[in-house]
Amino acid sequence: MSQNKDIESSIPLNSMPRASDLDVDLNNGERLEVKISEPRASGNQPKKIVIPAIVIIPIWMACSISVILYNNYVLNTLNFPFPVFLTTWHLLFSACATRVLQRTTTLVDGAKDIEMTRDRWVRSILPIGALFSGSLILSNYAYLSLSVSFIQMLKAFNPVAILLISFAFKIQEPNSRLIMIVLMISTGCALAAYGEIHFEMFGFLCQAGALVFEASRLVMIQILLHGLKMDPIVSLHYYAPVCAIINACIIPFVEGLEPFYALHRVGLLVLFSNAGIAFALNVAAVFLISVGSGLILTLAGVFKDILLITGSVLAFGSHVGALQVFGYSISLGGLIMFKTTGGK
């Protein structure tokens, strides 16, 4: 869950990736060195592990696609229409898993470099976590009424939302290139929405709201956490507990006790495997941003989205018209321009 934005629209999971679409922020051009502790005969020095791009990119793509299709399967096919509960469960699982990794590996060692004071937590982590929670909940509600393929097309609009909010906060100044990108992506998404046969206004508004929350979160991270470097696992370490608590407070008002009565439809195996795959995506994201250039990662994200749309058509019978394909192609062109220019 989703931890899915389409990281999307990703990864980003495209940051702590969404539960429904846990994507990596492919704009991150830094190279990270991932270390995992392995016992040795002397010194117990951590062994540095770098996974080749040819290996980690397919793993990341498989995890990202699996998370989105699996969430759709749980919410719709298994008739478990409780996205807030499912999101809360994913976040609780992630909060526990990151703390296990912190004690058993060096994957979460980045948290040691961050001085997390009470003031910083209240002023930065809490509001960003609230935005993240809203993004997760709304994005998963969209899956109840929209097809996976259509949602992925809408996620292409995320860079536009980021740019518009950045303009509003005067983080970036409009220029001809950015205006052209905004027009390309907006036109493509409009054509994709116009060509959608099974259009549902409620789902569309939920996905639009999720994009606004996610874009606001990314901009707030740039403003409030300027200079702090958080990879997806460290982000999960700080944000997952906050979001889980916020979501848990929302459950009684929007879903009540019904999710607990309906747990037999899902079962423990599905619950744990679903949350496990979502968390595995975040681990894969750590290795992903340490390999390849920004262009390679962007193209991988685009290819992943195309595979996901194709997979949703085959797995769930989603209909994709020629007009949608044309509109989405225009959006992808704008998205690639946005990613390869660093959003400038």
Short mmCIF file of C-alpha atoms in Angstrom, two decimals, residues 143-278:
data_model
loop_
_atom_site.label_atom_id
_atom_site.label_comp_id
_atom_site.label_asym_id
_atom_site.label_seq_id
_atom_site.Cartn_x
_atom_site.Cartn_y
_atom_site.Cartn_z
CA TYR A 143 -8.73 1.65 -5.36
CA LEU A 144 -12.26 0.92 -4.18
CA SER A 145 -13.82 2.63 -7.21
CA LEU A 146 -11.11 3.18 -9.84
CA SER A 147 -9.10 0.70 -11.88
CA VAL A 148 -5.40 0.20 -11.17
CA SER A 149 -4.51 1.30 -14.70
CA PHE A 150 -6.45 4.57 -14.43
CA ILE A 151 -4.94 5.37 -11.03
CA GLN A 152 -1.43 4.89 -12.42
CA MET A 153 -2.24 7.29 -15.24
CA LEU A 154 -3.49 9.89 -12.77
CA LYS A 155 -0.31 9.55 -10.71
CA ALA A 156 1.60 11.01 -13.63
CA PHE A 157 0.08 14.34 -12.52
CA ASN A 158 2.11 14.29 -9.29
CA PRO A 159 5.03 16.37 -10.69
CA VAL A 160 2.53 19.06 -11.71
CA ALA A 161 1.13 19.19 -8.18
CA ILE A 162 4.67 19.46 -6.80
CA LEU A 163 5.53 22.28 -9.18
CA LEU A 164 2.34 24.23 -8.46
CA ILE A 165 2.86 23.98 -4.69
CA SER A 166 6.53 24.90 -5.13
CA PHE A 167 5.46 27.97 -7.08
CA ALA A 168 3.00 28.88 -4.32
CA PHE A 169 5.71 28.62 -1.64
CA LYS A 170 8.17 30.41 -3.95
CA ILE A 171 10.61 27.51 -3.74
CA GLN A 172 10.84 27.55 -7.53
CA GLU A 173 10.24 30.27 -10.07
CA PRO A 174 8.18 29.45 -13.16
CA ASN A 175 10.07 29.28 -16.45
CA SER A 176 9.21 28.25 -19.97
CA ARG A 177 10.48 24.69 -19.50
CA LEU A 178 8.44 24.10 -16.34
CA ILE A 179 5.33 25.64 -17.87
CA MET A 180 5.70 23.33 -20.89
CA ILE A 181 6.06 20.32 -18.55
CA VAL A 182 2.95 21.35 -16.63
CA LEU A 183 0.95 21.71 -19.84
CA MET A 184 2.17 18.39 -21.26
CA ILE A 185 1.39 16.35 -18.16
CA SER A 186 -1.91 18.15 -17.52
CA THR A 187 -3.07 17.62 -21.10
CA GLY A 188 -2.08 13.96 -21.03
CA CYS A 189 -3.87 13.30 -17.72
CA ALA A 190 -6.97 15.15 -18.95
CA LEU A 191 -7.10 12.97 -22.07
CA ALA A 192 -6.60 9.83 -19.97
CA ALA A 193 -9.44 10.85 -17.63
CA TYR A 194 -11.71 11.76 -20.57
CA GLY A 195 -11.09 8.36 -22.13
CA GLU A 196 -11.85 6.41 -18.94
CA ILE A 197 -15.02 4.37 -19.42
CA HIS A 198 -15.60 3.49 -15.75
CA PHE A 199 -15.06 6.96 -14.35
CA GLU A 200 -16.13 7.41 -10.70
CA MET A 201 -16.09 10.94 -9.28
CA PHE A 202 -15.54 9.77 -5.67
CA GLY A 203 -12.48 7.74 -6.58
CA PHE A 204 -11.15 10.51 -8.81
CA LEU A 205 -11.47 13.07 -5.99
CA CYS A 206 -9.78 10.67 -3.55
CA GLN A 207 -6.84 10.18 -5.91
CA ALA A 208 -6.64 13.92 -6.61
CA GLY A 209 -6.63 14.59 -2.87
CA ALA A 210 -3.92 11.96 -2.39
CA LEU A 211 -1.76 13.69 -5.00
CA VAL A 212 -2.20 17.04 -3.27
CA PHE A 213 -1.27 15.55 0.12
CA GLU A 214 1.73 13.73 -1.33
CA ALA A 215 3.00 16.76 -3.23
CA SER A 216 2.55 18.91 -0.12
CA ARG A 217 4.49 16.33 1.90
CA LEU A 218 7.42 16.37 -0.50
CA VAL A 219 7.50 20.17 -0.54
CA MET A 220 7.28 20.31 3.27
CA ILE A 221 10.19 17.87 3.50
CA GLN A 222 12.22 20.23 1.33
CA ILE A 223 11.29 23.20 3.55
CA LEU A 224 11.35 21.67 7.05
CA LEU A 225 14.02 18.99 6.66
CA HIS A 226 16.44 20.90 4.44
CA GLY A 227 19.90 19.35 4.70
CA LEU A 228 18.72 16.15 6.39
CA LYS A 229 19.23 13.03 4.31
CA MET A 230 16.69 10.29 4.85
CA ASP A 231 16.63 7.17 2.73
CA PRO A 232 13.33 5.22 2.55
CA ILE A 233 14.15 3.01 5.57
CA VAL A 234 15.09 5.96 7.81
CA SER A 235 11.94 7.78 6.68
CA LEU A 236 9.88 4.75 7.65
CA HIS A 237 11.65 4.62 11.00
CA TYR A 238 10.41 8.12 11.87
CA TYR A 239 7.13 8.43 10.00
CA ALA A 240 5.57 4.97 10.31
CA PRO A 241 4.79 5.23 14.06
CA VAL A 242 3.36 8.74 13.64
CA CYS A 243 1.14 7.73 10.72
CA ALA A 244 0.04 4.50 12.42
CA ILE A 245 -1.15 6.43 15.48
CA ILE A 246 -2.94 9.06 13.36
CA ASN A 247 -4.65 6.37 11.28
CA ALA A 248 -5.60 4.37 14.37
CA CYS A 249 -7.37 7.46 15.71
CA ILE A 250 -9.29 7.79 12.43
CA ILE A 251 -10.45 4.16 12.19
CA PRO A 252 -13.25 4.41 14.83
CA PHE A 253 -14.86 7.30 12.97
CA VAL A 254 -14.71 5.99 9.39
CA GLU A 255 -14.61 2.19 9.66
CA GLY A 256 -15.48 1.36 13.27
CA LEU A 257 -15.12 -2.27 14.30
CA GLU A 258 -16.14 -3.70 10.93
CA PRO A 259 -12.54 -4.39 9.78
CA PHE A 260 -11.98 -6.62 12.82
CA TYR A 261 -15.18 -8.55 12.14
CA ALA A 262 -14.13 -9.05 8.52
CA LEU A 263 -10.57 -10.25 9.18
CA HIS A 264 -11.60 -13.85 8.50
CA ARG A 265 -12.03 -12.91 4.81
CA VAL A 266 -8.33 -12.08 4.61
CA GLY A 267 -6.54 -14.34 7.09
CA LEU A 268 -3.21 -13.93 8.84
CA LEU A 269 -1.16 -15.27 5.94
CA VAL A 270 -2.46 -12.62 3.54
CA LEU A 271 -2.15 -9.84 6.13
CA PHE A 272 1.48 -10.60 6.96
CA SER A 273 2.55 -11.35 3.38
CA ASN A 274 0.85 -8.17 2.15
CA ALA A 275 2.61 -6.00 4.74
CA GLY A 276 5.86 -7.91 4.21
CA ILE A 277 5.94 -7.21 0.48
CA ALA A 278 5.18 -3.54 1.13
#
